[in-house]
Amino acid sequence: MAIKAAEILTAEEFHAIEAQLSERRFAYLTKKIPQPLIRLWDKHMRLIARIVLQESWDCEEIAEDDGAAHIELVGKDNDWLREIVCFKTRPEEDLHITIDPDPAKPHDYKNRWGGKVETIVDDETKGRPTVTTLNCISNRRHLSKFMLAATPLLPPAVQPIKMFLWGGPCASTCATAMQINLARAYSLNAFWPVPREIFNPRSWLENVATLDWPVQVMPINPVFDQSRWCTIGARWKDAKTILTPVMRDAGVICHAYTWLEGDPAPYDAFGELKELLKPRRSCVILSFENQSGVSGWTGTAIDGLANLFAATADDLITETLFRVDGDGDGETDPFIRKILGVAPKRPPFVYRDIGYGGVESRKMVIHKSQATDIITGGKSPQWVNQAITFAIRYALSQLAAAIALAGQVPGSEGLDNLYQGQLDDTLLAFINFVDPRRSAAVGPYAFREHFETGSGSAFTINSVMTLREGWWKTRPYVSFKFDVGDGAPFVLGEDIRLGSRCSAERRGVLHTDQIMAIKRGGARTISSRPVLSFGDDSREEDPMARGFATIGNVANFAAMLAGSGDMF
């Protein structure tokens, strides 16, 4: 039924559309879930076998960590496969697993779970069938198995540049850092000090071309990358440790796609040339994608730069002076980002708080106040100790001078040396903050004091930040976590996927977050619908601390580029 945008639906038309959508939803939810296409591959990503008689299986994708999978093989029907994985494959040789949720779409690499067999547990018990379990780790693990070298274009033994520095839009920055270090690992340093496979000359030039690498990076046009800007610095740290914090702040997700020969050409950034510039072998593609829900006015990287300044200003100013929560979701509204047009947009995917809203489980955690008085310190500011030292030693020297006028007394010379800092750290050594609003709200039996360890000095800028950190840690707050089902009403792989922003309703209030995990599973004859999770019941980072950290990172980045080291 075609409906024009300006038309107003009649009651009959509305009910007709509602009935059509209900029938579509019912048909999808009652459709039998097919068994997945599970394939086992050897160390060169050559197909060994298709696994069809697994006793049980499950796999999970996680947005900010490595997912896992488990496949259980039981009985004589799987003895041939057990023979291959346990005995015919040497322990030092890799085995790979791919799981395609829809066997009718065997080339849908974006919805495919891919990983490496990490451990094989073969359990033989007398009188029972043999159980072989394949414990797998997702290919996102590659992110933690590549180092960001200080001088990536030279061998590890020659590192004249002390730190690898890069900055710009987050997705492009992460992709560029990985591309440079993949070149180091696969091409440049593959010949240092000798070729990696010295007795296999054919392999010497195998990984010189980017399209031949076993792990590749999805190309990004940095001009049109609207992700929030960031800076990174690394000195032989793994990419996951360095990149995860900046990706979390910017809403960027790293997808590790397992691309197989025969799949569609993956590099859409090359346009009409993508068929010519597709991978020449099966590979893992690390794709850094901006899923923050933030766009902007220009559609270019300038929006990401504006987002950086606006988000930092919101963290420092709005969180302190204009803490307005207009929608009641427990988070301060992005005042400055709204003015600059870089505030996250409300996602179109909303799970309503009704019987057929699609939410399978809700977890609300109410965290009560842990303290009303925050204390920090232990040392006086340096200027205080210096002032005390000066005053006492000056007084002692004047006393020595007065004694000398009355006549020389043995031992009077050098009286000022008697003071050796005995009164250091006794004045202004500790600082405390009492939250009056929290104290009034919690009642007279509240937990009172909390000591927050910081730089150690009181009455400094650092001590104020330490007090704020302690105040944030002990604050009362409410967190939510939601598990939603596939097709209720949004379809996984078509409407939403890992990293997509969704909202779930709780008593009229919409809580928005990215889908952080997708879990699938099944048995020999059945498969269950995937479960999607978003929200978090952990403590978020203090916005003010995040704002100062952003300023500090940019300052350190500029200082290192200027050659002034860690002056800032």
Coordinates of C-alpha atoms in Angstrom, one line a residue:
M1 CA 0.0 0.0 0.0
A2 CA 1.7 3.2 -1.1
I3 CA 1.2 6.1 1.3
K4 CA 2.2 9.6 0.5
A5 CA 4.2 11.6 3.1
A6 CA 1.5 14.3 3.3
E7 CA -1.5 11.9 3.6
I8 CA -3.3 11.3 6.9
L9 CA -4.2 7.6 7.4
T10 CA -7.8 6.7 8.0
A11 CA -8.6 4.3 10.8
E12 CA -9.1 1.5 8.2
E13 CA -5.8 2.1 6.5
F14 CA -4.0 2.2 9.8
H15 CA -5.5 -1.1 10.9
A16 CA -4.7 -2.6 7.5
I17 CA -1.0 -1.6 7.8
E18 CA -0.9 -2.8 11.4
A19 CA -2.3 -6.2 10.4
Q20 CA 0.2 -6.5 7.6
L21 CA 3.2 -5.8 9.8
S22 CA 1.8 -8.2 12.5
E23 CA 1.6 -10.9 9.9
R24 CA 5.1 -10.2 8.7
R25 CA 6.4 -10.3 12.2
F26 CA 4.5 -13.5 13.1
A27 CA 5.8 -15.2 10.0
Y28 CA 9.4 -14.3 10.8
L29 CA 9.2 -15.3 14.5
T30 CA 7.5 -18.7 13.7
K31 CA 9.9 -19.5 10.9
K32 CA 12.2 -22.4 11.8
I33 CA 15.7 -21.3 12.5
P34 CA 18.0 -23.3 10.2
Q35 CA 21.2 -25.0 11.4
P36 CA 24.2 -22.8 10.8
L37 CA 26.9 -23.5 8.2
I38 CA 29.9 -24.5 10.3
R39 CA 33.1 -25.1 8.4
L40 CA 36.6 -26.2 9.6
W41 CA 39.6 -24.8 7.7
D42 CA 43.3 -25.7 7.9
K43 CA 46.2 -23.3 8.6
H44 CA 46.1 -22.0 5.0
M45 CA 42.3 -21.4 5.2
R46 CA 41.7 -24.4 2.9
L47 CA 38.4 -26.2 3.6
I48 CA 38.8 -29.4 5.6
A49 CA 35.2 -30.3 6.3
R50 CA 31.7 -29.1 7.1
I51 CA 30.6 -29.9 10.6
V52 CA 26.9 -31.1 10.6
L53 CA 26.5 -33.4 13.6
Q54 CA 27.7 -31.2 16.4
E55 CA 26.1 -32.0 19.7
S56 CA 26.0 -28.4 20.7
W57 CA 27.5 -25.1 19.5
D58 CA 27.5 -21.5 20.5
C59 CA 29.3 -18.4 19.4
E60 CA 29.5 -14.8 20.7
E61 CA 30.6 -11.5 19.2
I62 CA 31.6 -8.7 21.6
A63 CA 32.1 -5.1 20.4
E64 CA 35.1 -4.2 22.6
D65 CA 36.6 -7.6 23.3
D66 CA 37.3 -11.0 21.7
G67 CA 34.3 -13.2 21.2
A68 CA 34.4 -17.0 21.6
A69 CA 32.8 -20.1 20.3
H70 CA 32.4 -23.7 21.5
I71 CA 31.6 -26.7 19.3
E72 CA 31.0 -30.1 20.9
L73 CA 31.5 -33.3 18.9
V74 CA 30.1 -36.5 20.5
G75 CA 29.9 -40.2 19.4
K76 CA 31.0 -42.4 16.6
D77 CA 29.4 -40.2 14.0
N78 CA 32.1 -37.7 14.5
D79 CA 35.0 -40.1 14.9
W80 CA 36.4 -39.1 11.4
L81 CA 36.4 -35.5 12.4
R82 CA 37.9 -36.2 15.8
E83 CA 40.7 -38.1 13.9
I84 CA 41.5 -35.0 11.8
V85 CA 41.5 -32.4 14.6
C86 CA 43.2 -34.4 17.3
F87 CA 45.6 -36.7 15.5
K88 CA 46.2 -35.8 11.8
T89 CA 46.7 -32.1 12.5
R90 CA 49.9 -31.4 14.4
P91 CA 49.5 -29.4 17.6
E92 CA 51.6 -26.5 16.2
E93 CA 49.3 -26.1 13.1
D94 CA 46.4 -23.7 13.2
L95 CA 42.8 -24.7 12.7
H96 CA 40.1 -22.1 11.8
I97 CA 36.3 -22.1 12.2
T98 CA 33.7 -20.2 10.4
I99 CA 30.0 -20.1 11.4
D100 CA 27.4 -18.7 8.9
P101 CA 24.1 -18.3 10.8
D102 CA 22.1 -18.5 7.6
P103 CA 23.3 -21.4 5.4
A104 CA 21.3 -19.9 2.5
K105 CA 23.7 -16.9 2.6
P106 CA 27.1 -18.6 2.6
H107 CA 28.9 -15.5 1.3
D108 CA 27.5 -13.0 3.8
Y109 CA 30.9 -12.2 5.4
K110 CA 29.6 -9.3 7.5
N111 CA 27.3 -11.6 9.5
R112 CA 29.8 -14.5 9.6
W113 CA 31.5 -15.5 12.8
G114 CA 35.1 -16.4 12.2
G115 CA 37.8 -17.5 14.6
K116 CA 40.7 -19.8 15.4
V117 CA 40.6 -23.0 17.4
E118 CA 42.4 -22.2 20.6
T119 CA 42.2 -25.4 22.6
I120 CA 40.9 -28.9 21.8
V121 CA 39.6 -31.0 24.7
D122 CA 39.3 -34.7 23.9
D123 CA 37.5 -36.5 26.8
E124 CA 37.4 -40.3 26.8
T125 CA 35.5 -42.0 29.6
K126 CA 34.9 -45.8 29.8
G127 CA 31.3 -46.7 29.0
R128 CA 30.5 -43.2 27.5
P129 CA 30.8 -41.7 24.1
T130 CA 33.9 -39.7 23.4
V131 CA 33.4 -35.9 23.7
T132 CA 35.6 -33.6 21.7
T133 CA 35.2 -29.9 22.4
L134 CA 36.7 -27.2 20.1
N135 CA 37.2 -23.9 22.1
C136 CA 37.6 -21.1 19.7
I137 CA 38.5 -17.4 19.9
S138 CA 37.2 -14.9 17.4
N139 CA 39.5 -13.3 14.8
R140 CA 39.2 -10.0 16.7
R141 CA 42.1 -11.4 18.8
H142 CA 44.4 -10.3 16.0
L143 CA 44.0 -6.8 17.3
S144 CA 45.8 -7.7 20.4
K145 CA 48.5 -9.7 18.6
F146 CA 50.0 -6.9 16.6
M147 CA 52.2 -4.3 18.4
L148 CA 52.2 -0.6 17.6
A149 CA 55.9 -0.2 17.2
A150 CA 57.7 3.0 18.0
T151 CA 59.4 3.2 14.6
P152 CA 57.3 0.7 12.6
L153 CA 59.1 1.2 9.3
L154 CA 62.4 -0.2 10.7
P155 CA 63.3 -3.5 12.3
P156 CA 62.9 -3.8 16.1
A157 CA 66.6 -3.5 16.6
V158 CA 66.7 -0.1 15.0
Q159 CA 64.2 2.3 16.6
P160 CA 65.4 5.9 16.3
I161 CA 61.9 7.4 16.9
K162 CA 61.0 6.7 20.5
M163 CA 57.2 6.7 20.1
F164 CA 54.6 6.1 17.4
L165 CA 52.3 9.1 17.2
W166 CA 49.2 9.6 15.1
G167 CA 46.0 11.6 15.2
G168 CA 42.9 12.6 13.3
P169 CA 39.4 11.1 13.0
C170 CA 39.2 8.0 15.2
A171 CA 38.3 5.4 12.6
S172 CA 40.9 6.6 10.1
T173 CA 43.6 6.9 12.9
C174 CA 43.0 3.4 14.0
A175 CA 43.0 2.0 10.5
T176 CA 46.1 3.9 9.5
A177 CA 48.0 2.7 12.6
M178 CA 47.1 -0.9 11.9
Q179 CA 47.9 -0.6 8.2
I180 CA 51.4 0.7 9.0
N181 CA 52.1 -2.0 11.5
L182 CA 50.7 -4.7 9.4
A183 CA 53.1 -3.6 6.7
R184 CA 55.9 -3.9 9.3
A185 CA 54.9 -7.3 10.4
Y186 CA 54.1 -8.9 7.0
S187 CA 56.3 -7.1 4.5
L188 CA 59.2 -5.1 6.0
N189 CA 60.3 -7.1 9.0
A190 CA 59.4 -10.5 7.4
F191 CA 63.0 -10.4 6.0
W192 CA 64.7 -9.4 9.2
P193 CA 67.2 -10.8 10.1
V194 CA 66.4 -13.7 7.7
P195 CA 63.3 -14.5 5.7
R196 CA 60.5 -15.9 7.9
E197 CA 60.4 -19.2 6.0
I198 CA 64.1 -19.4 4.9
F199 CA 63.7 -22.8 3.1
N200 CA 60.6 -21.7 1.2
P201 CA 61.7 -19.1 -1.4
R202 CA 58.2 -18.9 -2.9
S203 CA 56.9 -17.4 0.4
W204 CA 59.6 -14.7 0.5
L205 CA 57.6 -12.3 -1.7
E206 CA 54.2 -13.7 -0.7
N207 CA 53.2 -10.9 1.6
V208 CA 54.8 -7.9 -0.1
A209 CA 51.5 -6.8 -1.7
T210 CA 48.8 -5.6 0.7
L211 CA 46.1 -7.7 -0.9
D212 CA 48.1 -10.8 -0.1
W213 CA 48.2 -10.3 3.6
P214 CA 46.4 -12.8 5.9
V215 CA 45.1 -9.8 7.9
Q216 CA 44.0 -6.7 6.1
V217 CA 42.4 -3.3 7.0
M218 CA 39.2 -2.0 5.5
P219 CA 40.2 1.2 3.6
I220 CA 38.7 4.5 4.9
N221 CA 38.6 7.9 3.2
P222 CA 39.8 10.2 6.0
V223 CA 38.3 13.3 4.3
F224 CA 34.7 11.9 4.9
D225 CA 35.4 10.2 8.2
Q226 CA 33.1 12.0 10.7
S227 CA 34.2 10.1 13.7
R228 CA 35.5 12.1 16.7
W229 CA 39.1 13.1 16.5
C230 CA 41.7 11.5 18.8
T231 CA 45.4 11.1 19.3
I232 CA 47.3 8.0 20.0
G233 CA 50.9 7.2 21.2
A234 CA 52.5 3.8 21.5
R235 CA 55.8 2.3 22.1
W236 CA 55.5 -1.5 21.4
K237 CA 52.1 -1.9 23.0
D238 CA 49.4 -4.1 21.5
A239 CA 46.8 -2.4 19.3
K240 CA 43.9 -3.5 21.4
T241 CA 45.3 -1.8 24.5
I242 CA 46.0 1.4 22.7
L243 CA 43.0 1.7 20.4
T244 CA 40.1 0.4 22.6
P245 CA 39.9 3.5 24.9
V246 CA 39.8 6.0 22.0
M247 CA 37.3 3.8 20.1
R248 CA 35.1 3.6 23.1
D249 CA 35.0 7.4 23.5
A250 CA 34.3 8.0 19.8
G251 CA 31.7 5.2 19.4
V252 CA 33.9 3.4 16.8
I253 CA 33.6 -0.4 16.6
C254 CA 36.3 -2.7 15.2
H255 CA 34.7 -5.5 13.2
A256 CA 36.9 -8.5 12.4
Y257 CA 35.3 -9.9 9.2
T258 CA 36.4 -13.3 7.9
W259 CA 36.5 -12.9 4.2
L260 CA 36.6 -16.1 2.1
E261 CA 37.5 -16.6 -1.5
G262 CA 34.2 -16.3 -3.5
D263 CA 32.7 -13.7 -1.2
P264 CA 31.7 -10.3 -2.7
A265 CA 34.4 -7.7 -3.1
P266 CA 34.7 -6.1 0.3
Y267 CA 36.5 -2.8 -0.3
D268 CA 33.6 -0.4 -1.3
A269 CA 35.9 2.6 -0.8
F270 CA 37.5 1.8 -4.2
G271 CA 34.2 2.2 -6.0
E272 CA 34.2 0.6 -9.5
L273 CA 37.7 -0.7 -8.9
K274 CA 36.7 -2.9 -5.9
E275 CA 36.6 -6.1 -8.0
L276 CA 40.2 -5.5 -9.2
L277 CA 41.4 -4.6 -5.7
K278 CA 39.8 -7.3 -3.7
P279 CA 41.9 -9.7 -1.5
R280 CA 43.8 -12.4 -3.4
R281 CA 43.3 -14.9 -0.6
S282 CA 41.0 -15.6 2.3
C283 CA 41.8 -13.2 5.0
V284 CA 40.7 -11.4 8.2
I285 CA 39.6 -7.8 7.5
L286 CA 39.8 -5.4 10.4
S287 CA 37.1 -2.7 9.8
F288 CA 37.0 0.4 12.0
E289 CA 33.5 1.8 11.6
N290 CA 31.9 4.9 13.1
Q291 CA 28.7 3.8 14.7
S292 CA 28.4 6.6 17.2
G293 CA 25.2 8.1 15.7
V294 CA 27.0 11.5 15.3
S295 CA 27.1 13.2 11.9
G296 CA 27.4 17.0 11.5
W297 CA 26.9 19.9 9.2
T298 CA 29.6 19.3 6.6
G299 CA 29.7 15.5 6.1
T300 CA 33.5 15.6 6.4
A301 CA 36.2 15.1 9.0
I302 CA 35.6 18.7 10.2
D303 CA 32.5 17.4 12.0
G304 CA 34.7 15.0 13.9
L305 CA 36.9 17.8 15.0
A306 CA 33.9 19.9 16.1
N307 CA 32.7 16.8 18.0
L308 CA 36.0 16.6 19.9
F309 CA 35.8 20.2 21.1
A310 CA 32.1 20.1 21.8
A311 CA 32.3 16.8 23.7
T312 CA 35.3 18.0 25.8
A313 CA 33.4 21.2 26.6
D314 CA 30.4 19.3 27.6
D315 CA 32.5 17.1 29.9
L316 CA 34.1 20.1 31.6
I317 CA 31.4 22.8 31.5
T318 CA 28.0 21.2 31.0
E319 CA 28.7 18.4 33.5
T320 CA 29.7 21.1 36.1
L321 CA 27.4 24.1 35.5
F322 CA 24.4 22.9 33.4
R323 CA 23.6 19.3 34.5
V324 CA 20.2 19.1 32.8
D325 CA 18.7 15.7 32.2
G326 CA 15.6 16.5 30.1
D327 CA 14.8 13.0 29.0
G328 CA 15.3 11.4 32.4
D329 CA 17.7 8.7 31.3
G330 CA 20.3 9.6 34.0
E331 CA 22.8 11.2 31.7
T332 CA 23.4 14.9 31.3
D333 CA 22.1 16.2 28.0
P334 CA 24.8 17.2 25.5
F335 CA 24.2 21.0 25.6
I336 CA 27.2 22.3 23.6
R337 CA 27.1 19.4 21.1
K338 CA 23.5 20.2 20.3
I339 CA 24.5 23.8 19.6
L340 CA 27.2 22.7 17.2
G341 CA 25.1 20.0 15.6
V342 CA 27.2 17.1 16.7
A343 CA 25.0 15.5 19.3
P344 CA 24.2 11.8 18.9
K345 CA 20.9 11.4 17.1
R346 CA 18.1 9.2 18.5
P347 CA 18.3 5.8 16.8
P348 CA 15.3 4.6 14.9
F349 CA 15.4 1.2 16.6
V350 CA 13.3 1.4 19.8
Y351 CA 12.2 -1.6 22.0
R352 CA 9.1 -0.5 23.8
D353 CA 8.1 -1.3 27.4
I354 CA 5.1 -3.5 26.3
G355 CA 4.3 -7.1 26.1
Y356 CA 5.5 -7.5 22.5
G357 CA 8.2 -4.9 22.6
G358 CA 11.0 -7.4 22.1
V359 CA 12.9 -7.0 25.4
E360 CA 13.6 -10.5 26.8
S361 CA 15.2 -9.4 30.0
R362 CA 15.9 -6.1 31.7
K363 CA 18.5 -5.7 34.5
M364 CA 18.3 -2.5 36.5
V365 CA 21.0 -2.0 39.1
I366 CA 20.5 0.8 41.7
H367 CA 23.8 1.8 43.2
K368 CA 23.4 3.6 46.6
S369 CA 25.7 6.4 47.9
Q370 CA 28.9 5.1 49.4
A371 CA 30.2 8.3 51.0
T372 CA 29.3 12.0 51.6
D373 CA 32.8 13.3 52.6
I374 CA 35.7 12.9 50.2
I375 CA 39.3 13.2 51.6
T376 CA 42.6 13.2 49.8
G377 CA 46.1 14.4 50.3
G378 CA 49.0 13.4 52.6
K379 CA 51.5 16.0 51.6
S380 CA 51.5 19.8 51.7
P381 CA 52.0 21.7 48.5
Q382 CA 55.6 22.4 47.9
W383 CA 55.2 26.1 48.3
V384 CA 53.8 25.6 51.8
N385 CA 56.7 23.5 53.0
Q386 CA 59.1 26.0 51.4
A387 CA 57.4 28.9 53.2
I388 CA 57.5 27.1 56.6
T389 CA 61.2 26.2 56.0
F390 CA 62.0 29.8 55.1
A391 CA 60.2 31.3 58.1
I392 CA 61.7 29.0 60.7
R393 CA 65.3 29.1 59.3
Y394 CA 65.0 32.9 59.0
A395 CA 63.9 33.2 62.6
L396 CA 66.7 30.9 63.8
S397 CA 69.2 32.9 61.8
Q398 CA 68.0 36.2 63.3
L399 CA 68.2 34.6 66.8
A400 CA 71.8 33.6 66.1
A401 CA 72.5 37.2 65.0
A402 CA 71.0 38.6 68.2
I403 CA 73.1 36.3 70.3
A404 CA 76.2 37.3 68.4
L405 CA 75.5 41.0 69.3
A406 CA 75.4 40.1 72.9
G407 CA 78.7 38.2 72.7
Q408 CA 79.8 35.1 71.0
V409 CA 78.2 32.0 72.5
P410 CA 79.6 28.6 71.4
G411 CA 77.1 26.8 69.2
S412 CA 75.0 29.9 68.3
E413 CA 76.5 30.0 64.7
G414 CA 74.4 27.9 62.3
L415 CA 71.3 27.6 64.5
D416 CA 69.2 27.7 61.3
N417 CA 70.6 24.3 60.4
L418 CA 68.7 22.8 63.3
Y419 CA 65.6 22.8 61.2
Q420 CA 65.6 19.9 58.7
G421 CA 62.0 19.9 57.6
Q422 CA 60.5 18.6 60.8
L423 CA 57.2 20.5 60.1
D424 CA 56.9 19.5 56.5
D425 CA 53.5 18.1 55.5
T426 CA 51.8 19.4 58.7
L427 CA 49.9 22.4 57.2
L428 CA 47.4 22.1 54.3
A429 CA 48.4 18.4 53.9
F430 CA 44.9 17.1 53.5
I431 CA 41.8 18.5 51.8
N432 CA 38.2 17.3 52.1
F433 CA 34.9 18.0 50.3
V434 CA 31.4 17.5 51.7
D435 CA 28.6 17.2 49.2
P436 CA 25.7 19.0 50.8
R437 CA 23.0 17.7 48.4
R438 CA 24.1 14.1 48.8
S439 CA 24.3 14.5 52.6
A440 CA 20.8 15.9 52.7
A441 CA 19.4 13.1 50.5
V442 CA 20.9 10.0 52.1
G443 CA 19.9 10.7 55.7
P444 CA 21.7 10.8 59.0
Y445 CA 23.0 7.2 58.9
A446 CA 24.9 7.6 55.7
F447 CA 28.4 6.2 55.1
R448 CA 30.4 9.3 55.8
E449 CA 34.1 9.3 54.6
H450 CA 36.0 8.0 51.7
F451 CA 39.7 8.6 51.1
E452 CA 40.7 8.8 47.5
T453 CA 44.4 8.2 46.7
G454 CA 45.8 10.6 44.1
S455 CA 49.0 12.5 43.6
G456 CA 49.5 12.8 47.4
S457 CA 49.5 16.6 47.6
A458 CA 46.5 18.6 48.9
F459 CA 45.3 22.1 47.7
T460 CA 46.6 21.6 44.2
I461 CA 44.8 21.2 40.8
N462 CA 45.5 17.5 41.0
S463 CA 43.9 17.2 44.4
V464 CA 40.7 18.9 43.1
M465 CA 40.6 16.3 40.3
T466 CA 41.2 13.5 42.9
L467 CA 38.3 14.8 45.0
R468 CA 36.1 14.8 41.9
E469 CA 37.2 11.2 41.1
G470 CA 36.3 10.1 44.6
W471 CA 33.0 11.9 44.5
W472 CA 32.2 10.2 41.2
K473 CA 33.2 6.7 42.4
T474 CA 30.9 7.0 45.5
R475 CA 28.0 8.6 43.8
P476 CA 24.5 7.0 43.7
Y477 CA 23.4 6.0 40.2
V478 CA 21.1 3.7 38.3
S479 CA 22.3 1.5 35.4
F480 CA 20.4 -0.6 32.9
K481 CA 21.2 -3.7 30.8
F482 CA 18.9 -5.1 28.2
D483 CA 18.7 -8.4 26.3
V484 CA 16.5 -8.3 23.2
G485 CA 15.6 -11.0 20.7
D486 CA 16.1 -11.1 16.9
G487 CA 13.0 -10.1 14.9
A488 CA 11.3 -8.5 17.8
P489 CA 10.7 -6.3 15.9
F490 CA 14.2 -5.6 14.2
V491 CA 16.0 -8.2 12.2
L492 CA 19.6 -9.0 13.0
G493 CA 21.8 -8.6 9.9
E494 CA 19.2 -6.5 8.1
D495 CA 18.1 -3.7 10.4
I496 CA 20.7 -4.0 13.2
R497 CA 24.1 -5.5 13.9
L498 CA 26.9 -5.4 16.4
G499 CA 27.6 -1.8 17.3
S500 CA 24.2 -0.5 16.2
R501 CA 22.6 2.1 18.4
C502 CA 19.3 1.0 20.0
S503 CA 16.9 2.4 22.6
A504 CA 14.9 0.4 25.1
E505 CA 12.0 1.9 27.1
R506 CA 11.7 1.6 30.8
R507 CA 8.6 3.2 32.4
G508 CA 8.4 5.8 29.6
V509 CA 12.2 6.6 29.6
L510 CA 14.3 5.7 26.7
H511 CA 17.8 4.4 27.4
T512 CA 20.2 4.4 24.4
D513 CA 23.4 2.5 23.9
Q514 CA 25.2 0.4 21.3
I515 CA 24.7 -3.3 20.8
M516 CA 27.7 -4.7 22.6
A517 CA 27.3 -8.4 22.3
I518 CA 25.5 -11.0 20.1
K519 CA 25.2 -14.6 21.3
R520 CA 24.0 -17.5 19.2
G521 CA 23.7 -21.2 20.0
G522 CA 22.0 -24.5 19.3
A523 CA 22.2 -28.3 19.4
R524 CA 22.3 -31.1 16.9
T525 CA 18.8 -30.6 15.4
I526 CA 17.8 -27.1 16.6
S527 CA 19.1 -23.6 16.7
S528 CA 17.9 -20.8 19.0
R529 CA 17.4 -17.2 18.1
P530 CA 20.3 -14.9 18.8
V531 CA 20.2 -12.7 21.8
L532 CA 21.5 -9.1 21.6
S533 CA 22.7 -7.2 24.6
F534 CA 23.2 -3.5 25.1
G535 CA 23.6 -1.2 28.1
D536 CA 26.1 -1.7 31.0
D537 CA 25.8 -2.1 34.7
S538 CA 29.4 -1.0 35.4
R539 CA 30.6 2.5 36.4
E540 CA 31.1 4.8 33.5
E541 CA 34.2 7.1 33.4
D542 CA 33.9 10.5 35.0
P543 CA 33.1 13.0 32.3
M544 CA 35.3 15.7 33.9
A545 CA 38.2 13.3 34.1
R546 CA 37.6 12.3 30.5
G547 CA 37.6 15.9 29.5
F548 CA 40.9 16.7 31.2
A549 CA 42.4 13.4 29.8
T550 CA 41.4 14.6 26.3
I551 CA 43.2 17.9 26.9
G552 CA 46.2 16.1 28.3
N553 CA 46.4 13.7 25.4
V554 CA 46.3 16.5 22.9
A555 CA 48.9 18.6 24.8
N556 CA 51.3 15.6 25.2
F557 CA 50.8 14.8 21.5
A558 CA 51.7 18.4 20.5
A559 CA 54.6 18.5 23.0
M560 CA 56.1 15.3 21.6
L561 CA 55.7 16.6 18.0
A562 CA 57.5 19.7 19.1
G563 CA 60.3 17.7 20.7
S564 CA 59.6 18.7 24.3
G565 CA 59.0 15.2 25.6
D566 CA 56.6 14.8 28.5
M567 CA 56.8 18.4 29.6
F568 CA 53.0 18.6 29.8

